[in-house]
Amino acid sequence: MSSKKIWGFVVTAILAGVIYLVNGHVDLGGILNPNQASNGQVDYTLVVPADRYPKTAAHIKDAIAEGHSAICTIDRGGAKANRQLSLRGVATKKGYDRDEWPMAMCQEGGEGADIRYIKPSDNRGAGSWIGNQLDNYSDGTRVLFEVK
């Protein structure tokens, strides 16, 4: 086996260890190909318009770059519990919303979500827009989020 392949295995093992420490599980599907779920399937790709919702789009992009899932498995029934878990201990701030990524309506949301303070007009506009885009999709639908 070449040294290049050995180093590839070493880097993959290190990344898997870091992901396990952060998420409590390893999903190499997202590392090997960020455009696919670990089973190779997404049902829908949603492109979030950064020019319309710049602060929310930046938050999504940054959170994904930091290792949070780019894929949202819709779970509307779990949204309330996820929101409570993700926002626990995060103080409110006058004039701002606490934006979560992954969103509370995602199975991947909840405890450990990335939280950022964002002006309500940007955050609520993006939330409404995303909700409208996903309105016809049922729970269990796997949505890949891209920011452009």
Coordinates of N, CA and C in Angstrom, one line a residue:
M1 N 0.8 -1.2 0.0 CA 0.0 0.0 0.0 C 0.9 1.2 0.0
S2 N 0.5 2.2 -0.8 CA 1.4 3.4 -0.9 C 1.2 4.3 0.3
S3 N 2.2 5.1 0.6 CA 2.2 6.0 1.7 C 1.0 7.0 1.6
K4 N 0.7 7.4 0.4 CA -0.4 8.3 0.1 C -1.7 7.7 0.6
K5 N -2.0 6.4 0.3 CA -3.2 5.8 0.7 C -3.2 5.6 2.3
I6 N -2.1 5.3 2.8 CA -2.0 5.2 4.3 C -2.4 6.5 5.0
W7 N -1.8 7.6 4.5 CA -2.1 8.9 5.0 C -3.6 9.3 4.9
G8 N -4.2 8.8 3.7 CA -5.6 9.0 3.5 C -6.4 8.3 4.6
F9 N -6.1 7.1 4.9 CA -6.7 6.4 6.0 C -6.6 7.0 7.3
V10 N -5.3 7.5 7.6 CA -5.0 8.2 8.9 C -5.9 9.4 9.0
V11 N -5.9 10.2 8.0 CA -6.7 11.5 8.0 C -8.2 11.2 8.2
T12 N -8.7 10.2 7.5 CA -10.1 9.8 7.7 C -10.4 9.3 9.1
A13 N -9.5 8.5 9.7 CA -9.7 8.0 11.0 C -9.7 9.2 12.0
I14 N -8.8 10.1 11.8 CA -8.8 11.3 12.7 C -10.0 12.1 12.6
L15 N -10.5 12.4 11.4 CA -11.7 13.1 11.2 C -12.9 12.4 11.8
A16 N -13.0 11.1 11.7 CA -14.1 10.3 12.3 C -14.0 10.5 13.8
G17 N -12.8 10.5 14.4 CA -12.7 10.6 15.8 C -13.2 12.0 16.3
V18 N -12.9 13.0 15.5 CA -13.3 14.4 15.9 C -14.8 14.5 15.7
I19 N -15.4 13.9 14.7 CA -16.8 14.0 14.5 C -17.5 13.2 15.6
Y20 N -17.0 12.1 16.0 CA -17.6 11.3 17.1 C -17.6 12.2 18.4
L21 N -16.5 12.8 18.7 CA -16.4 13.7 19.9 C -17.4 14.8 19.9
V22 N -17.6 15.4 18.7 CA -18.5 16.5 18.6 C -20.0 16.0 18.5
N23 N -20.3 15.0 17.7 CA -21.7 14.6 17.5 C -22.1 13.4 18.2
G24 N -21.2 12.6 18.8 CA -21.6 11.4 19.4 C -21.8 10.2 18.5
H25 N -21.6 10.5 17.2 CA -21.7 9.4 16.2 C -20.9 9.8 15.0
V26 N -20.6 8.9 14.1 CA -19.8 9.1 12.9 C -20.7 9.0 11.7
D27 N -20.7 10.0 10.8 CA -21.4 9.9 9.6 C -20.4 10.3 8.5
L28 N -19.6 9.4 8.0 CA -18.6 9.7 7.0 C -19.2 10.0 5.6
G29 N -20.5 9.7 5.4 CA -21.2 10.1 4.2 C -21.0 11.6 3.9
G30 N -21.2 12.4 4.9 CA -21.1 13.8 4.8 C -19.7 14.3 4.5
I31 N -18.7 13.6 5.0 CA -17.3 14.0 4.7 C -16.9 13.6 3.3
L32 N -17.3 12.4 3.0 CA -16.8 11.8 1.7 C -17.5 12.6 0.5
N33 N -18.8 12.9 0.7 CA -19.5 13.7 -0.3 C -20.6 14.5 0.4
P34 N -20.3 15.8 0.6 CA -21.2 16.6 1.4 C -22.6 16.8 0.7
N35 N -22.7 16.4 -0.5 CA -24.0 16.6 -1.2 C -24.9 15.4 -1.1
Q36 N -24.5 14.4 -0.3 CA -25.3 13.2 -0.1 C -25.5 12.9 1.4
A37 N -26.6 12.3 1.7 CA -26.8 11.7 3.0 C -25.9 10.5 3.1
S38 N -25.7 10.0 4.4 CA -24.9 8.8 4.6 C -25.4 7.6 3.8
N39 N -26.7 7.5 3.5 CA -27.2 6.4 2.7 C -27.2 6.8 1.2
G40 N -26.6 7.9 0.8 CA -26.5 8.3 -0.6 C -27.8 9.0 -1.1
Q41 N -28.8 9.2 -0.2 CA -30.0 9.7 -0.7 C -30.4 11.1 -0.1
V42 N -30.8 12.0 -0.9 CA -31.6 13.2 -0.4 C -32.8 13.2 -1.3
D43 N -33.9 13.7 -0.7 CA -35.1 13.8 -1.4 C -35.3 15.1 -2.2
Y44 N -34.6 16.2 -1.7 CA -34.8 17.5 -2.2 C -33.6 18.4 -1.8
T45 N -33.2 19.2 -2.7 CA -32.2 20.2 -2.4 C -32.8 21.6 -2.4
L46 N -32.6 22.3 -1.3 CA -33.1 23.7 -1.2 C -32.0 24.7 -1.2
V47 N -32.0 25.6 -2.1 CA -31.0 26.6 -2.2 C -31.5 27.9 -1.5
V48 N -30.8 28.2 -0.4 CA -31.2 29.4 0.4 C -30.6 30.6 -0.3
P49 N -31.4 31.7 -0.6 CA -30.8 32.8 -1.3 C -30.1 33.8 -0.3
A50 N -28.8 33.8 -0.4 CA -28.0 34.6 0.5 C -28.3 36.1 0.3
D51 N -28.6 36.5 -0.9 CA -28.9 37.9 -1.2 C -30.2 38.4 -0.5
R52 N -31.2 37.5 -0.3 CA -32.4 37.8 0.3 C -32.3 37.8 1.8
Y53 N -31.6 36.8 2.4 CA -31.5 36.6 3.8 C -30.0 36.5 4.2
P54 N -29.3 37.5 4.1 CA -27.8 37.4 4.2 C -27.3 36.9 5.6
K55 N -27.9 37.3 6.7 CA -27.5 36.9 8.0 C -27.8 35.5 8.3
T56 N -29.0 35.1 8.0 CA -29.4 33.7 8.2 C -28.7 32.8 7.3
A57 N -28.5 33.2 6.0 CA -27.7 32.3 5.1 C -26.3 32.2 5.5
A58 N -25.7 33.2 6.0 CA -24.3 33.2 6.6 C -24.2 32.2 7.8
H59 N -25.3 32.3 8.6 CA -25.3 31.4 9.8 C -25.4 29.9 9.3
I60 N -26.2 29.6 8.4 CA -26.4 28.2 7.9 C -25.0 27.8 7.3
K61 N -24.4 28.6 6.4 CA -23.2 28.3 5.8 C -22.1 28.0 6.8
D62 N -22.0 28.9 7.8 CA -20.9 28.8 8.8 C -21.1 27.6 9.7
A63 N -22.4 27.3 10.1 CA -22.6 26.1 10.9 C -22.3 24.8 10.2
I64 N -22.7 24.8 8.9 CA -22.3 23.6 8.1 C -20.8 23.4 8.0
A65 N -20.1 24.5 7.8 CA -18.7 24.5 7.7 C -18.0 24.0 9.0
E66 N -18.7 24.3 10.1 CA -18.2 23.9 11.4 C -18.5 22.5 11.8
G67 N -19.3 21.8 10.9 CA -19.6 20.4 11.1 C -21.0 20.0 11.3
H68 N -21.9 21.0 11.4 CA -23.3 20.7 11.5 C -23.8 20.1 10.2
S69 N -24.9 19.4 10.3 CA -25.4 18.7 9.1 C -26.0 19.7 8.1
A70 N -25.7 19.4 6.8 CA -26.3 20.2 5.7 C -27.6 19.6 5.3
I71 N -27.9 18.4 5.9 CA -29.1 17.7 5.6 C -30.1 17.8 6.8
C72 N -31.3 18.1 6.4 CA -32.4 18.2 7.4 C -33.4 17.2 7.1
T73 N -33.6 16.3 8.1 CA -34.7 15.3 8.0 C -35.9 15.9 8.6
I74 N -36.9 16.2 7.9 CA -38.1 17.0 8.4 C -38.8 16.1 9.5
D75 N -39.0 16.8 10.6 CA -39.6 16.2 11.8 C -40.4 17.3 12.5
R76 N -41.5 17.8 11.9 CA -42.2 18.9 12.5 C -42.7 18.6 13.9
G77 N -43.1 17.3 14.2 CA -43.6 17.0 15.5 C -42.5 17.1 16.6
G78 N -41.3 17.1 16.3 CA -40.2 17.2 17.2 C -39.7 18.6 17.4
A79 N -40.3 19.6 16.7 CA -39.7 20.9 16.7 C -39.8 21.6 18.0
K80 N -40.9 21.4 18.8 CA -41.0 22.1 20.1 C -39.9 21.6 21.0
A81 N -39.8 20.3 21.1 CA -38.7 19.7 22.0 C -37.3 20.1 21.5
N82 N -37.1 20.1 20.2 CA -35.8 20.4 19.7 C -35.4 21.9 20.1
R83 N -36.4 22.8 19.9 CA -36.2 24.2 20.2 C -35.9 24.4 21.7
Q84 N -36.6 23.7 22.5 CA -36.3 23.8 24.0 C -34.9 23.3 24.3
L85 N -34.5 22.2 23.7 CA -33.1 21.7 23.9 C -32.0 22.6 23.4
S86 N -32.2 23.1 22.1 CA -31.2 23.9 21.5 C -31.0 25.3 22.2
L87 N -32.1 25.9 22.7 CA -32.1 27.2 23.2 C -31.9 27.3 24.7
R88 N -31.9 26.1 25.3 CA -31.7 26.1 26.8 C -30.4 26.7 27.2
G89 N -30.4 27.7 28.1 CA -29.2 28.3 28.5 C -28.7 29.4 27.6
V90 N -29.4 29.7 26.5 CA -29.0 30.8 25.6 C -30.0 32.0 25.8
A91 N -29.4 33.0 26.4 CA -30.2 34.2 26.8 C -30.9 34.9 25.6
T92 N -32.0 35.4 25.8 CA -32.6 36.3 24.8 C -31.9 37.6 24.7
K93 N -31.9 38.3 23.6 CA -31.2 39.5 23.5 C -32.2 40.5 22.8
K94 N -32.4 41.6 23.4 CA -33.4 42.6 22.9 C -33.0 43.0 21.4
G95 N -34.0 42.9 20.5 CA -33.9 43.3 19.2 C -33.3 42.2 18.3
Y96 N -33.2 41.0 18.8 CA -32.6 39.8 18.0 C -33.4 38.6 18.3
D97 N -33.4 37.7 17.3 CA -33.9 36.3 17.4 C -32.7 35.4 17.7
R98 N -33.0 34.3 18.3 CA -31.9 33.3 18.4 C -32.2 32.3 17.3
D99 N -31.3 32.3 16.3 CA -31.4 31.4 15.1 C -30.7 30.1 15.4
E100 N -31.3 29.0 15.0 CA -30.8 27.7 15.3 C -30.4 27.0 14.0
W101 N -29.2 26.3 14.0 CA -28.9 25.4 12.9 C -28.3 24.2 13.5
P102 N -28.8 23.0 13.1 CA -29.9 22.7 12.3 C -31.2 23.3 13.0
M103 N -32.2 23.6 12.1 CA -33.4 24.1 12.6 C -34.2 23.1 13.5
A104 N -35.0 23.7 14.3 CA -35.8 22.8 15.3 C -36.7 21.8 14.5
M105 N -37.1 22.2 13.4 CA -38.0 21.2 12.6 C -37.3 20.1 12.0
C106 N -35.9 20.1 12.2 CA -35.1 19.0 11.6 C -34.8 17.9 12.7
Q107 N -34.9 16.7 12.3 CA -34.5 15.6 13.2 C -33.1 15.8 13.8
E108 N -32.2 16.5 13.0 CA -30.8 16.7 13.4 C -30.7 17.9 14.3
G109 N -31.8 18.6 14.6 CA -31.8 19.8 15.5 C -31.8 19.4 16.9
G110 N -31.9 20.4 17.8 CA -32.0 20.1 19.2 C -30.7 20.4 19.9
E111 N -30.4 19.6 20.9 CA -29.2 19.8 21.7 C -28.0 19.9 20.8
G112 N -27.1 20.9 21.1 CA -25.9 21.0 20.3 C -26.0 21.8 19.0
A113 N -27.2 22.3 18.8 CA -27.4 23.1 17.6 C -26.6 24.4 17.7
D114 N -26.2 25.0 16.6 CA -25.4 26.2 16.6 C -26.5 27.4 16.7
I115 N -26.2 28.3 17.6 CA -27.2 29.4 17.8 C -26.5 30.7 17.5
R116 N -27.2 31.6 16.8 CA -26.6 32.9 16.5 C -27.7 33.9 16.6
Y117 N -27.4 35.1 17.1 CA -28.3 36.2 17.3 C -28.5 36.9 15.9
I118 N -29.7 37.0 15.4 CA -29.9 37.6 14.1 C -31.2 38.5 14.2
K119 N -31.1 39.6 13.5 CA -32.2 40.5 13.4 C -33.5 39.8 13.0
P120 N -34.6 40.1 13.6 CA -35.9 39.4 13.3 C -36.3 39.4 11.9
S121 N -36.1 40.5 11.2 CA -36.6 40.6 9.8 C -35.9 39.6 8.9
D122 N -34.6 39.4 9.1 CA -33.8 38.5 8.3 C -34.2 37.0 8.7
N123 N -34.2 36.8 10.0 CA -34.4 35.4 10.5 C -35.9 34.9 10.2
R124 N -36.8 35.8 10.5 CA -38.2 35.4 10.3 C -38.6 35.3 8.8
G125 N -38.0 36.2 8.0 CA -38.2 36.1 6.6 C -37.7 34.8 6.0
A126 N -36.5 34.5 6.4 CA -35.9 33.2 6.0 C -36.7 32.0 6.5
G127 N -37.1 32.1 7.7 CA -37.9 31.0 8.3 C -39.2 30.8 7.5
S128 N -39.9 31.9 7.2 CA -41.1 31.8 6.5 C -40.9 31.3 5.1
W129 N -39.8 31.8 4.4 CA -39.5 31.3 3.1 C -39.2 29.8 3.0
I130 N -38.4 29.4 4.0 CA -38.0 28.0 4.0 C -39.3 27.1 4.3
G131 N -40.1 27.6 5.3 CA -41.3 26.9 5.6 C -42.2 26.7 4.4
N132 N -42.3 27.8 3.6 CA -43.2 27.7 2.3 C -42.6 26.8 1.3
Q133 N -41.2 26.8 1.2 CA -40.6 25.9 0.3 C -40.8 24.4 0.6
L134 N -40.9 24.1 1.9 CA -41.0 22.7 2.4 C -42.4 22.3 2.8
D135 N -43.3 23.2 2.6 CA -44.7 22.9 3.1 C -45.3 21.6 2.5
N136 N -45.0 21.3 1.3 CA -45.6 20.1 0.7 C -44.8 18.8 0.9
Y137 N -43.7 18.9 1.7 CA -42.9 17.8 2.0 C -43.3 17.2 3.3
S138 N -43.4 15.9 3.4 CA -43.8 15.2 4.7 C -42.6 15.0 5.6
D139 N -43.0 14.7 6.8 CA -42.0 14.3 7.8 C -41.2 13.1 7.3
G140 N -39.9 13.1 7.5 CA -39.0 12.0 7.0 C -38.3 12.4 5.7
T141 N -38.8 13.5 5.0 CA -38.1 13.9 3.8 C -36.7 14.5 4.2
R142 N -35.7 14.1 3.4 CA -34.4 14.5 3.7 C -34.0 15.6 2.7
V143 N -33.7 16.8 3.3 CA -33.5 18.0 2.5 C -32.1 18.4 2.6
L144 N -31.4 18.6 1.5 CA -30.0 19.1 1.5 C -30.1 20.6 1.4
F145 N -29.5 21.4 2.3 CA -29.5 22.8 2.2 C -28.2 23.3 1.6
E146 N -28.3 24.2 0.6 CA -27.2 24.9 0.0 C -27.4 26.4 0.1
V147 N -26.4 27.1 0.3 CA -26.5 28.6 0.3 C -25.8 29.2 -0.9
K148 N -26.6 30.0 -1.6 CA -26.0 30.7 -2.8 C -26.5 32.1 -2.9

